[in-house]
Amino acid sequence: MLLDGDDWRRFFDAFEREAWRFEAQPTYTVPKEQENVARFLRGENKPTDHNARWHERVRGYIESGKHIGRVRIVRQPLTDYQRYQFAWGIPGNISAGEDIRILDVTRGDFGLPLSGRDWWMFDDSRIAHLNFRPDGTQMNREAYEGDPAPYREWKRVALEHAVPFEEYVRGLDA
């Protein structure tokens, strides 16, 4: 079942305890982000309201006792988009309450499915696939109706090998 618009929002917001994302694209080509990515690459300052709607949602989840997190998969060298995320996106998401960890797969994939698909897992039971074109443009989102057990294992492996964002960034600066 494809999840678009209000259907996606209802599917997402129905989680009771935890929303967790496996985020593996080297670049996301999101039309509404393109101007901000260009501004970042030109060395301009981040707008004060950058990603404010997402931050508001995250704070609401956290205030209601829910947990939201993700593991961001990267390879060295970081793409321009990943550098943009690291500078403009991730710090604000963390400040809003999201638990973001980084898993560098430059030297190995840890047996994880790095096939060009991201996914969200809700309450360790409901899965939504995010399907992308090779350029990072999202094609669609779809509810996965199969067994969630492999996803729970991939989540476990990703979390076992990932490090908190701040720790990863300190290692880049060293």
Coordinates of C-alpha atoms in Angstrom, one line a residue, residues 20-38 41 50-51 70-75 78-86 89-90 93 98 100-103 113-120 128-141:
W20 CA 13.1 4.7 14.1
R21 CA 14.6 5.3 10.7
F22 CA 17.3 3.5 8.8
E23 CA 18.7 6.4 6.6
A24 CA 21.1 5.2 4.0
Q25 CA 21.0 7.5 0.9
P26 CA 24.2 9.4 0.2
T27 CA 22.1 12.3 -1.1
Y28 CA 18.5 13.2 -0.8
T29 CA 17.1 15.3 -3.7
V30 CA 14.2 17.0 -2.0
P31 CA 12.9 20.0 -4.1
K32 CA 12.0 22.1 -1.0
E33 CA 15.6 21.6 0.3
Q34 CA 17.5 22.5 -2.8
E35 CA 17.8 26.2 -2.1
N36 CA 19.0 25.6 1.5
V37 CA 21.6 23.1 0.2
A38 CA 22.8 25.6 -2.3
L41 CA 27.4 25.2 -0.2
H50 CA 15.5 25.8 9.4
N51 CA 13.5 22.5 9.7
R70 CA 17.6 7.1 13.4
V71 CA 20.9 5.7 12.3
R72 CA 22.4 7.7 9.4
I73 CA 24.6 5.5 7.2
V74 CA 27.7 7.3 5.7
R75 CA 30.8 6.5 3.6
L78 CA 30.9 12.6 3.0
T79 CA 28.8 13.9 0.1
D80 CA 27.9 17.6 -0.1
Y81 CA 24.4 16.6 1.1
Q82 CA 25.7 14.7 4.1
R83 CA 27.9 17.7 5.0
Y84 CA 24.8 19.9 4.8
Q85 CA 22.9 17.5 7.0
F86 CA 25.8 17.4 9.5
G89 CA 20.1 19.4 9.9
I90 CA 21.2 16.9 12.4
N93 CA 17.0 17.5 15.1
E98 CA 15.7 13.0 18.2
I100 CA 20.6 10.4 15.9
R101 CA 23.6 8.0 15.5
I102 CA 26.1 7.6 12.6
L103 CA 27.2 4.3 11.1
P113 CA 20.9 -4.0 3.4
L114 CA 22.5 -1.0 1.7
S115 CA 20.4 -1.4 -1.5
G116 CA 19.1 2.1 -1.9
R117 CA 16.1 1.9 0.3
D118 CA 15.5 3.7 3.6
W119 CA 12.8 2.6 6.0
W120 CA 11.0 3.7 9.2
A128 CA 7.4 1.8 5.9
H129 CA 9.8 1.5 2.9
L130 CA 11.1 4.8 1.4
N131 CA 12.0 4.1 -2.2
F132 CA 14.5 6.3 -4.0
R133 CA 15.9 6.8 -7.5
P134 CA 19.7 6.7 -7.9
D135 CA 19.9 10.5 -7.7
G136 CA 18.3 10.5 -4.2
T137 CA 14.8 11.6 -5.4
Q138 CA 12.1 9.8 -3.4
M139 CA 9.8 7.8 -5.6
N140 CA 7.3 6.7 -3.0
R141 CA 6.6 5.3 0.5

